[in-house]
Amino acid sequence: MIGLIDCNNFFVSCERVHSPELRSPRPVVVLSNNDGCAVALSNEAKALGLKRGDPYFKIRHICDRHNVAVVSGNHRMYSDISAKVMSTIRDVVADIHVYSVDECFIDMNTWRDSDSLLAVGRSVVDRVMADTGIPTSLGIAPSMTLAKVASRFAKKFSGYRSVCLIDNDSKRRKALSMTDISEIWGIGRRLSRRLLPMGYDTALKFADIAKADVERSFAIPLQRTWRELNGEACIGFDEHSEPKRKQMQATRSFARNITEPEPLEQAMTAFAAIIGRKLRMQHSCAISVGVFIQTNRFRDDLPQYRNEHHIRLDEPVSDDMHLAAAAQKCLRAIYRHGYGYKRAGMLVLETVDESAAQPSLFIPPEQRDKCRRLMQAVDSINEREGKRDCVHLGSYAPLSALVRREHATEADEGPVSGFTHPPCSTKAP
């Protein structure tokens, strides 16, 4: 048996943990980084007719009329809370596979009978709620695709008490008969447009197709989905493991135009910390680093400028110090006074496995080993404290100070020279 744990309205739940005044029954909408559109909504906001993806300028009057709390997305906080949720789940179930920031699959083959599966499932859900404050739903079934279906039922119907178990054929058929074909994992809206004219509007109708017809009419991915819907587990955890990234980037749109180099330099250090952590997680090193900056292309009344610069590193690295130094070197090559910068980012266009990285003859091995051990210590402390920036470089400043817009208005959209560096904890040298 396989379980799928899905955090309910995850971004909204994170905001409610962080700000208790946002808790139900007040409707909450979370906006994208640049406040362009709604990316998450509470159940109360959905009841008002709001939908994910709605441009904020179109729904602003509804939000004002119904006292909807509108907040800018804080993805660093969401990622930190996600790590705490996954760590809590690991304390109960050892074998888990993180599928996304708010979902993970868990191996439940240790428990065979229905009572044990439900008891363990509810203990996981209750533990996550008690330790993190995040409500979750758990679906348990013989395959990953059916577990996704069960999780949706656990979230939709309160009678399941957040845990839905599909452990026999009658439950499977009933669940699939109530599930639209477009809601099936691996099919979605795009493939459902092909299946609907064929009469397969529910998941059950698709699952009831004869095996010979499936093999004759559909490609391998849809054949596997068909087998999964019929209770045959043919998708493993390893097939959804994230491959090593060959390229990486960290970018942000700022709440206000930046006219001085210091905030951009601090942003580059923050970008380097994000990319360095990703590199170390997949045991890779960056071969080259690039930086871009650009002004607000929607402000025709302001001078426009965009530029990008790349450098190749002396040797492949993954530590924050060398990445930040390279990013700031690129920034100095393209920064021009007299412009208000609205967006910036750091890019890694080439990576290599750390075991295959070619060291430089001009860098002492003891210096390389010192950087490696320092980064191990920093990552260990940050993971233990549940914060990515508990220990950080001295030139670091949180990006949230640049991208959050709670107090920004149209009148505030003019240039800003900097931002306040908040009190910080222990800094790495």
Tab-separated table of C-alpha atoms in Angstrom:
chain	number	residue	atom	x	y	z
A	1	MET	CA	0.000	0.000	0.000
A	2	ILE	CA	1.124	3.522	-0.840
A	3	GLY	CA	0.044	6.727	0.850
A	4	LEU	CA	-0.020	10.270	-0.496
A	5	ILE	CA	0.030	13.121	2.000
A	6	ASP	CA	-1.155	16.442	0.588
A	7	CYS	CA	-1.080	19.684	2.598
A	8	ASN	CA	-4.427	21.486	2.441
A	9	ASN	CA	-4.239	24.928	0.790
A	10	PHE	CA	-0.553	24.856	1.666
A	11	PHE	CA	0.489	28.466	1.021
A	12	VAL	CA	-2.606	29.749	2.848
A	13	SER	CA	-2.014	27.334	5.733
A	14	CYS	CA	1.573	28.577	6.046
A	15	GLU	CA	0.400	32.185	6.182
A	16	ARG	CA	-2.147	31.284	8.856
A	17	VAL	CA	0.516	29.573	10.958
A	18	HIS	CA	2.718	32.654	10.638
A	19	SER	CA	-0.116	35.166	11.171
A	20	PRO	CA	-2.929	33.861	13.409
A	21	GLU	CA	-5.153	36.825	12.532
A	22	LEU	CA	-5.582	35.264	9.064
A	23	ARG	CA	-7.192	32.095	10.370
A	24	SER	CA	-10.686	30.978	9.374
A	25	PRO	CA	-13.286	32.307	8.796
A	26	ARG	CA	-11.440	35.207	7.154
A	27	PRO	CA	-10.851	34.599	3.403
A	28	VAL	CA	-7.184	34.618	2.371
A	29	VAL	CA	-5.565	35.029	-1.055
A	30	VAL	CA	-1.842	34.508	-1.641
A	31	LEU	CA	-0.367	36.368	-4.617
A	32	SER	CA	2.621	35.576	-6.797
A	33	ASN	CA	6.025	37.151	-6.084
A	34	ASN	CA	5.241	40.259	-8.131
A	35	ASP	CA	1.615	40.390	-6.921
A	36	GLY	CA	0.399	39.698	-10.440
A	37	CYS	CA	-2.138	36.944	-9.802
A	38	ALA	CA	-3.631	34.671	-7.144
A	39	VAL	CA	-1.642	31.473	-6.640
A	40	ALA	CA	-3.425	30.079	-3.571
A	41	LEU	CA	-6.815	30.614	-1.949
A	42	SER	CA	-8.462	29.548	1.271
A	43	ASN	CA	-11.761	27.666	1.129
A	44	GLU	CA	-13.523	30.864	2.186
A	45	ALA	CA	-11.987	32.752	-0.749
A	46	LYS	CA	-12.993	29.995	-3.170
A	47	ALA	CA	-16.565	30.275	-1.891
A	48	LEU	CA	-16.555	33.906	-3.089
A	49	GLY	CA	-15.948	32.706	-6.645
A	50	LEU	CA	-12.246	33.524	-6.734
A	51	LYS	CA	-10.011	31.159	-8.672
A	52	ARG	CA	-6.325	30.380	-8.734
A	53	GLY	CA	-4.643	32.274	-11.560
A	54	ASP	CA	-7.021	35.245	-11.435
A	55	PRO	CA	-5.144	38.529	-12.095
A	56	TYR	CA	-5.216	40.559	-8.920
A	57	PHE	CA	-6.357	43.768	-10.600
A	58	LYS	CA	-9.507	41.956	-11.749
A	59	ILE	CA	-10.469	40.593	-8.323
A	60	ARG	CA	-9.301	43.484	-6.169
A	61	HIS	CA	-12.792	44.938	-5.846
A	62	ILE	CA	-14.108	41.575	-4.571
A	63	CYS	CA	-11.290	41.340	-2.047
A	64	ASP	CA	-11.981	44.864	-0.775
A	65	ARG	CA	-15.735	44.251	-0.535
A	66	HIS	CA	-15.442	41.006	1.461
A	67	ASN	CA	-12.433	41.917	3.647
A	68	VAL	CA	-10.237	39.318	2.006
A	69	ALA	CA	-6.703	39.173	3.399
A	70	VAL	CA	-4.318	39.539	0.448
A	71	VAL	CA	-0.662	38.660	1.042
A	72	SER	CA	2.394	38.393	-1.183
A	73	GLY	CA	3.828	34.898	-1.514
A	74	ASN	CA	6.771	34.162	0.770
A	75	HIS	CA	8.229	31.060	-0.850
A	76	ARG	CA	11.225	30.883	1.450
A	77	MET	CA	8.876	30.518	4.416
A	78	TYR	CA	6.792	27.935	2.551
A	79	SER	CA	9.900	25.912	1.762
A	80	ASP	CA	11.052	26.026	5.391
A	81	ILE	CA	7.663	24.874	6.668
A	82	SER	CA	7.586	22.164	3.989
A	83	ALA	CA	10.907	20.842	5.300
A	84	LYS	CA	9.446	20.695	8.824
A	85	VAL	CA	6.371	18.831	7.553
A	86	MET	CA	8.473	16.253	5.711
A	87	SER	CA	10.752	15.823	8.728
A	88	THR	CA	7.732	15.201	10.950
A	89	ILE	CA	6.378	12.580	8.544
A	90	ARG	CA	9.768	10.827	8.531
A	91	ASP	CA	9.554	10.497	12.309
A	92	VAL	CA	6.485	8.274	11.859
A	93	VAL	CA	7.093	6.626	8.476
A	94	ALA	CA	10.683	5.993	7.483
A	95	ASP	CA	10.334	5.526	3.711
A	96	ILE	CA	8.949	8.680	2.091
A	97	HIS	CA	9.346	10.291	-1.327
A	98	VAL	CA	8.900	14.062	-1.516
A	99	TYR	CA	6.968	14.774	-4.713
A	100	SER	CA	6.446	18.529	-4.375
A	101	VAL	CA	6.598	21.271	-1.771
A	102	ASP	CA	3.241	20.165	-0.326
A	103	GLU	CA	3.028	16.470	-1.270
A	104	CYS	CA	4.883	13.284	-0.502
A	105	PHE	CA	4.357	9.574	-1.055
A	106	ILE	CA	4.934	7.161	1.822
A	107	ASP	CA	5.504	3.407	1.810
A	108	MET	CA	2.849	1.757	4.000
A	109	ASN	CA	3.553	-1.903	3.213
A	110	THR	CA	4.555	-2.478	6.836
A	111	TRP	CA	0.872	-2.375	7.789
A	112	ARG	CA	-1.443	-4.852	6.091
A	113	ASP	CA	-4.930	-4.728	7.629
A	114	SER	CA	-7.300	-1.806	7.201
A	115	ASP	CA	-7.472	-0.896	10.883
A	116	SER	CA	-3.695	-0.573	11.150
A	117	LEU	CA	-3.472	1.482	7.952
A	118	LEU	CA	-6.146	3.903	9.155
A	119	ALA	CA	-4.620	4.143	12.627
A	120	VAL	CA	-1.142	4.916	11.298
A	121	GLY	CA	-2.560	7.302	8.700
A	122	ARG	CA	-4.433	9.317	11.296
A	123	SER	CA	-1.419	9.357	13.596
A	124	VAL	CA	0.649	10.904	10.759
A	125	VAL	CA	-1.989	13.536	10.002
A	126	ASP	CA	-2.450	14.386	13.683
A	127	ARG	CA	1.304	14.554	14.292
A	128	VAL	CA	1.873	16.949	11.385
A	129	MET	CA	-0.937	19.194	12.602
A	130	ALA	CA	0.342	19.176	16.189
A	131	ASP	CA	3.989	19.821	15.293
A	132	THR	CA	3.630	22.268	12.391
A	133	GLY	CA	0.047	23.564	12.417
A	134	ILE	CA	-0.426	22.482	8.787
A	135	PRO	CA	-3.603	20.486	8.002
A	136	THR	CA	-3.042	17.548	5.665
A	137	SER	CA	-5.019	14.881	3.831
A	138	LEU	CA	-3.839	11.305	3.338
A	139	GLY	CA	-4.918	8.878	0.640
A	140	ILE	CA	-3.946	5.193	0.906
A	141	ALA	CA	-4.255	2.777	-2.009
A	142	PRO	CA	-2.420	-0.025	-3.843
A	143	SER	CA	-0.922	2.359	-6.454
A	144	MET	CA	0.380	5.919	-6.572
A	145	THR	CA	-2.334	7.092	-8.967
A	146	LEU	CA	-5.113	5.650	-6.796
A	147	ALA	CA	-3.468	7.195	-3.739
A	148	LYS	CA	-3.775	10.599	-5.438
A	149	VAL	CA	-7.480	9.918	-6.003
A	150	ALA	CA	-7.941	8.840	-2.379
A	151	SER	CA	-6.142	11.950	-1.123
A	152	ARG	CA	-8.552	14.155	-3.024
A	153	PHE	CA	-11.507	12.417	-1.350
A	154	ALA	CA	-9.853	12.750	2.074
A	155	LYS	CA	-9.589	16.496	1.500
A	156	LYS	CA	-13.065	16.965	0.038
A	157	PHE	CA	-15.211	14.966	2.466
A	158	SER	CA	-14.929	15.588	6.211
A	159	GLY	CA	-16.378	12.162	7.024
A	160	TYR	CA	-13.038	10.565	6.188
A	161	ARG	CA	-11.373	12.532	9.025
A	162	SER	CA	-8.521	13.429	6.647
A	163	VAL	CA	-7.651	9.804	5.763
A	164	CYS	CA	-9.230	7.908	2.853
A	165	LEU	CA	-8.379	4.232	2.329
A	166	ILE	CA	-9.028	2.396	-0.948
A	167	ASP	CA	-8.348	-1.223	-0.077
A	168	ASN	CA	-10.884	-3.193	-2.113
A	169	ASP	CA	-12.387	-3.171	-5.578
A	170	SER	CA	-15.782	-1.757	-4.603
A	171	LYS	CA	-14.143	1.296	-3.016
A	172	ARG	CA	-11.894	1.694	-6.046
A	173	ARG	CA	-14.795	1.635	-8.506
A	174	LYS	CA	-16.913	4.025	-6.455
A	175	ALA	CA	-14.050	6.521	-6.135
A	176	LEU	CA	-13.234	6.379	-9.849
A	177	SER	CA	-16.897	6.776	-10.814
A	178	MET	CA	-16.954	10.056	-8.864
A	179	THR	CA	-13.682	11.360	-10.330
A	180	ASP	CA	-13.537	13.415	-13.517
A	181	ILE	CA	-11.041	12.095	-16.064
A	182	SER	CA	-9.218	15.450	-16.086
A	183	GLU	CA	-8.429	15.075	-12.366
A	184	ILE	CA	-6.404	11.904	-12.840
A	185	TRP	CA	-2.674	12.165	-12.264
A	186	GLY	CA	-0.935	11.691	-15.612
A	187	ILE	CA	-3.969	12.748	-17.694
A	188	GLY	CA	-5.003	16.265	-16.716
A	189	ARG	CA	-6.819	18.760	-18.896
A	190	ARG	CA	-4.673	18.339	-21.986
A	191	LEU	CA	-5.113	14.582	-22.435
A	192	SER	CA	-8.716	14.686	-21.208
A	193	ARG	CA	-9.609	16.758	-24.284
A	194	ARG	CA	-8.601	13.737	-26.324
A	195	LEU	CA	-10.454	11.223	-24.144
A	196	LEU	CA	-13.728	13.102	-23.681
A	197	PRO	CA	-14.868	12.767	-27.336
A	198	MET	CA	-14.286	9.016	-26.964
A	199	GLY	CA	-16.827	8.907	-24.116
A	200	TYR	CA	-14.367	8.604	-21.228
A	201	ASP	CA	-15.590	11.422	-18.995
A	202	THR	CA	-14.943	9.619	-15.683
A	203	ALA	CA	-11.920	7.738	-14.437
A	204	LEU	CA	-13.982	4.557	-14.084
A	205	LYS	CA	-14.982	4.513	-17.751
A	206	PHE	CA	-11.326	4.826	-18.711
A	207	ALA	CA	-10.296	2.108	-16.222
A	208	ASP	CA	-12.959	-0.265	-17.631
A	209	ILE	CA	-11.468	-0.254	-21.142
A	210	ALA	CA	-10.359	-3.708	-22.252
A	211	LYS	CA	-6.616	-4.286	-21.940
A	212	ALA	CA	-6.237	-5.102	-25.637
A	213	ASP	CA	-7.968	-1.837	-26.600
A	214	VAL	CA	-5.739	0.165	-24.271
A	215	GLU	CA	-2.571	-1.370	-25.696
A	216	ARG	CA	-3.777	-0.766	-29.238
A	217	SER	CA	-5.055	2.795	-28.828
A	218	PHE	CA	-2.804	4.526	-26.290
A	219	ALA	CA	0.874	5.183	-25.695
A	220	ILE	CA	2.881	3.665	-22.851
A	221	PRO	CA	2.267	6.483	-20.299
A	222	LEU	CA	-1.524	6.180	-20.624
A	223	GLN	CA	-1.257	2.407	-20.485
A	224	ARG	CA	0.566	2.722	-17.167
A	225	THR	CA	-2.102	5.110	-15.862
A	226	TRP	CA	-4.765	2.579	-16.866
A	227	ARG	CA	-2.932	-0.184	-14.996
A	228	GLU	CA	-2.515	2.034	-11.941
A	229	LEU	CA	-6.234	2.851	-11.899
A	230	ASN	CA	-6.931	-0.883	-11.894
A	231	GLY	CA	-4.818	-1.342	-8.779
A	232	GLU	CA	-1.541	-2.465	-10.360
A	233	ALA	CA	1.414	-0.546	-8.972
A	234	CYS	CA	3.676	0.082	-11.959
A	235	ILE	CA	5.086	3.511	-11.060
A	236	GLY	CA	7.877	3.471	-8.509
A	237	PHE	CA	9.368	6.166	-6.313
A	238	ASP	CA	12.525	6.245	-8.401
A	239	GLU	CA	10.598	7.194	-11.528
A	240	HIS	CA	9.653	10.500	-9.913
A	241	SER	CA	13.033	11.238	-8.353
A	242	GLU	CA	14.214	14.656	-9.452
A	243	PRO	CA	17.129	14.351	-11.928
A	244	LYS	CA	20.225	16.415	-11.351
A	245	ARG	CA	19.797	19.879	-12.770
A	246	LYS	CA	22.282	20.999	-15.394
A	247	GLN	CA	21.186	24.614	-15.079
A	248	MET	CA	19.907	26.658	-12.142
A	249	GLN	CA	18.654	30.146	-11.540
A	250	ALA	CA	17.426	32.362	-8.718
A	251	THR	CA	15.497	35.483	-9.750
A	252	ARG	CA	13.216	38.044	-8.125
A	253	SER	CA	11.084	41.009	-9.105
A	254	PHE	CA	11.477	43.802	-6.562
A	255	ALA	CA	8.621	45.696	-4.958
A	256	ARG	CA	10.247	49.021	-5.796
A	257	ASN	CA	12.894	50.234	-8.198
A	258	ILE	CA	16.444	49.969	-6.837
A	259	THR	CA	18.840	52.770	-7.734
A	260	GLU	CA	21.880	51.903	-5.594
A	261	PRO	CA	24.272	48.949	-5.976
A	262	GLU	CA	24.285	47.803	-2.315
A	263	PRO	CA	20.802	46.201	-2.280
A	264	LEU	CA	21.607	44.434	-5.547
A	265	GLU	CA	24.853	43.117	-4.066
A	266	GLN	CA	22.952	41.798	-1.053
A	267	ALA	CA	20.423	40.194	-3.376
A	268	MET	CA	23.255	38.470	-5.258
A	269	THR	CA	24.520	37.006	-1.982
A	270	ALA	CA	21.022	35.701	-1.262
A	271	PHE	CA	20.815	34.216	-4.767
A	272	ALA	CA	24.197	32.547	-4.242
A	273	ALA	CA	22.934	30.977	-0.997
A	274	ILE	CA	19.867	29.583	-2.774
A	275	ILE	CA	21.853	28.143	-5.678
A	276	GLY	CA	24.668	26.881	-3.452
A	277	ARG	CA	22.233	24.925	-1.328
A	278	LYS	CA	20.653	23.369	-4.428
A	279	LEU	CA	24.067	22.413	-5.783
A	280	ARG	CA	25.129	20.780	-2.534
A	281	MET	CA	21.832	18.905	-2.235
A	282	GLN	CA	22.432	17.189	-5.571
A	283	HIS	CA	26.223	16.906	-5.052
A	284	SER	CA	27.039	19.145	-8.005
A	285	CYS	CA	29.321	22.098	-8.641
A	286	ALA	CA	28.873	25.177	-10.826
A	287	ILE	CA	31.257	25.635	-13.755
A	288	SER	CA	30.097	29.113	-14.768
A	289	VAL	CA	27.983	31.858	-13.223
A	290	GLY	CA	25.880	34.598	-14.811
A	291	VAL	CA	23.935	37.617	-13.570
A	292	PHE	CA	21.266	39.771	-15.194
A	293	ILE	CA	19.614	43.019	-14.149
A	294	GLN	CA	16.790	44.933	-15.807
A	295	THR	CA	14.613	47.973	-15.295
A	296	ASN	CA	10.815	48.010	-15.240
A	297	ARG	CA	9.812	47.448	-18.865
A	298	PHE	CA	6.250	48.554	-18.088
A	299	ARG	CA	7.364	52.069	-17.097
A	300	ASP	CA	7.841	53.862	-20.402
A	301	ASP	CA	8.386	57.100	-18.508
A	302	LEU	CA	11.628	55.763	-16.983
A	303	PRO	CA	14.954	55.076	-18.745
A	304	GLN	CA	15.299	51.418	-19.776
A	305	TYR	CA	18.310	49.162	-19.409
A	306	ARG	CA	18.929	45.422	-19.383
A	307	ASN	CA	22.199	43.537	-19.388
A	308	GLU	CA	23.658	40.146	-18.582
A	309	HIS	CA	27.183	38.944	-17.877
A	310	HIS	CA	28.749	35.482	-17.444
A	311	ILE	CA	32.106	34.293	-16.174
A	312	ARG	CA	33.739	30.885	-16.029
A	313	LEU	CA	34.996	29.928	-12.581
A	314	ASP	CA	38.603	28.990	-11.883
A	315	GLU	CA	37.319	25.618	-10.691
A	316	PRO	CA	33.836	24.110	-10.169
A	317	VAL	CA	32.439	25.189	-6.781
A	318	SER	CA	29.298	24.839	-4.687
A	319	ASP	CA	30.142	26.984	-1.653
A	320	ASP	CA	28.299	30.225	-1.016
A	321	MET	CA	31.442	32.355	-0.714
A	322	HIS	CA	32.842	31.700	-4.186
A	323	LEU	CA	29.385	31.809	-5.792
A	324	ALA	CA	28.571	35.149	-4.150
A	325	ALA	CA	31.948	36.598	-5.121
A	326	ALA	CA	31.444	35.517	-8.744
A	327	ALA	CA	27.905	36.927	-8.829
A	328	GLN	CA	29.007	40.281	-7.464
A	329	LYS	CA	31.866	40.395	-9.967
A	330	CYS	CA	29.335	39.915	-12.763
A	331	LEU	CA	27.085	42.571	-11.236
A	332	ARG	CA	29.887	45.148	-11.157
A	333	ALA	CA	30.561	44.484	-14.847
A	334	ILE	CA	27.036	45.431	-15.920
A	335	TYR	CA	25.712	47.801	-13.245
A	336	ARG	CA	25.039	51.334	-14.500
A	337	HIS	CA	24.093	54.343	-12.386
A	338	GLY	CA	21.014	56.364	-13.238
A	339	TYR	CA	18.563	53.472	-13.587
A	340	GLY	CA	15.898	51.997	-11.327
A	341	TYR	CA	16.242	48.224	-11.391
A	342	LYS	CA	13.068	46.167	-11.044
A	343	ARG	CA	14.339	42.619	-11.572
A	344	ALA	CA	17.591	40.706	-11.132
A	345	GLY	CA	18.802	37.151	-11.060
A	346	MET	CA	21.728	34.789	-10.879
A	347	LEU	CA	22.213	31.922	-13.348
A	348	VAL	CA	24.275	28.745	-13.414
A	349	LEU	CA	24.423	27.476	-16.986
A	350	GLU	CA	26.706	24.485	-16.458
A	351	THR	CA	27.064	22.033	-13.591
A	352	VAL	CA	29.224	18.990	-13.035
A	353	ASP	CA	29.066	16.151	-10.517
A	354	GLU	CA	31.298	16.978	-7.576
A	355	SER	CA	33.131	13.670	-7.998
A	356	ALA	CA	34.103	14.695	-11.548
A	357	ALA	CA	35.023	18.327	-10.800
A	358	GLN	CA	38.509	19.237	-12.055
A	359	PRO	CA	40.347	21.145	-9.304
A	360	SER	CA	42.569	24.108	-10.049
A	361	LEU	CA	46.331	23.730	-9.620
A	362	PHE	CA	46.499	27.220	-8.119
A	363	ILE	CA	44.068	26.650	-5.225
A	364	PRO	CA	45.556	24.829	-2.193
A	365	PRO	CA	43.697	21.583	-1.351
A	366	GLU	CA	43.431	22.592	2.318
A	367	GLN	CA	41.532	25.763	1.321
A	368	ARG	CA	39.109	23.691	-0.750
A	369	ASP	CA	38.582	21.258	2.129
A	370	LYS	CA	38.052	24.130	4.558
A	371	CYS	CA	35.257	25.567	2.376
A	372	ARG	CA	33.635	22.137	2.067
A	373	ARG	CA	33.616	21.561	5.832
A	374	LEU	CA	32.308	25.062	6.474
A	375	MET	CA	29.382	24.549	4.118
A	376	GLN	CA	28.614	21.194	5.725
A	377	ALA	CA	28.478	22.886	9.121
A	378	VAL	CA	26.287	25.729	7.821
A	379	ASP	CA	23.844	23.323	6.129
A	380	SER	CA	23.715	21.162	9.237
A	381	ILE	CA	22.913	24.085	11.540
A	382	ASN	CA	20.310	25.544	9.189
A	383	GLU	CA	18.605	22.179	8.775
A	384	ARG	CA	18.591	21.590	12.523
A	385	GLU	CA	17.099	25.023	13.194
A	386	GLY	CA	14.570	24.655	10.381
A	387	LYS	CA	15.674	27.926	8.728
A	388	ARG	CA	17.704	28.300	5.548
A	389	ASP	CA	19.369	31.509	6.673
A	390	CYS	CA	19.988	30.929	10.375
A	391	VAL	CA	23.718	31.002	9.527
A	392	HIS	CA	24.692	32.987	6.443
A	393	LEU	CA	27.288	35.229	4.849
A	394	GLY	CA	27.795	38.668	6.329
A	395	SER	CA	26.700	40.413	3.125
A	396	TYR	CA	23.441	38.451	3.042
A	397	ALA	CA	20.028	40.060	3.450
A	398	PRO	CA	16.672	38.272	3.072
A	399	LEU	CA	15.046	38.746	-0.314
A	400	SER	CA	11.673	39.201	1.375
A	401	ALA	CA	12.776	42.710	2.290
A	402	LEU	CA	12.930	43.548	-1.419
A	403	VAL	CA	9.952	41.642	-2.801
A	404	ARG	CA	7.275	41.993	-0.104
A	405	ARG	CA	4.644	44.597	-0.954
A	406	GLU	CA	2.263	44.751	2.008
A	407	HIS	CA	2.942	48.464	2.551
A	408	ALA	CA	3.600	49.457	-1.058
A	409	THR	CA	1.123	51.602	-2.977
A	410	GLU	CA	1.122	53.100	-6.448
A	411	ALA	CA	2.531	56.269	-4.932
A	412	ASP	CA	5.432	54.271	-3.508
A	413	GLU	CA	6.516	52.884	-6.866
A	414	GLY	CA	9.267	55.422	-7.244
A	415	PRO	CA	12.964	54.584	-6.859
A	416	VAL	CA	14.282	53.369	-3.537
A	417	SER	CA	17.935	53.466	-2.622
A	418	GLY	CA	18.064	50.568	-0.200
A	419	PHE	CA	16.378	48.645	2.563
A	420	THR	CA	16.918	47.974	6.209
A	421	HIS	CA	19.158	45.036	7.032
A	422	PRO	CA	17.271	43.178	9.822
A	423	PRO	CA	18.956	41.893	12.966
A	424	CYS	CA	20.729	38.698	12.059
A	425	SER	CA	21.891	35.641	13.904
A	426	THR	CA	25.344	34.086	13.806
A	427	LYS	CA	27.117	34.946	10.558
A	428	ALA	CA	29.545	32.715	8.762
A	429	PRO	CA	32.871	34.434	8.070
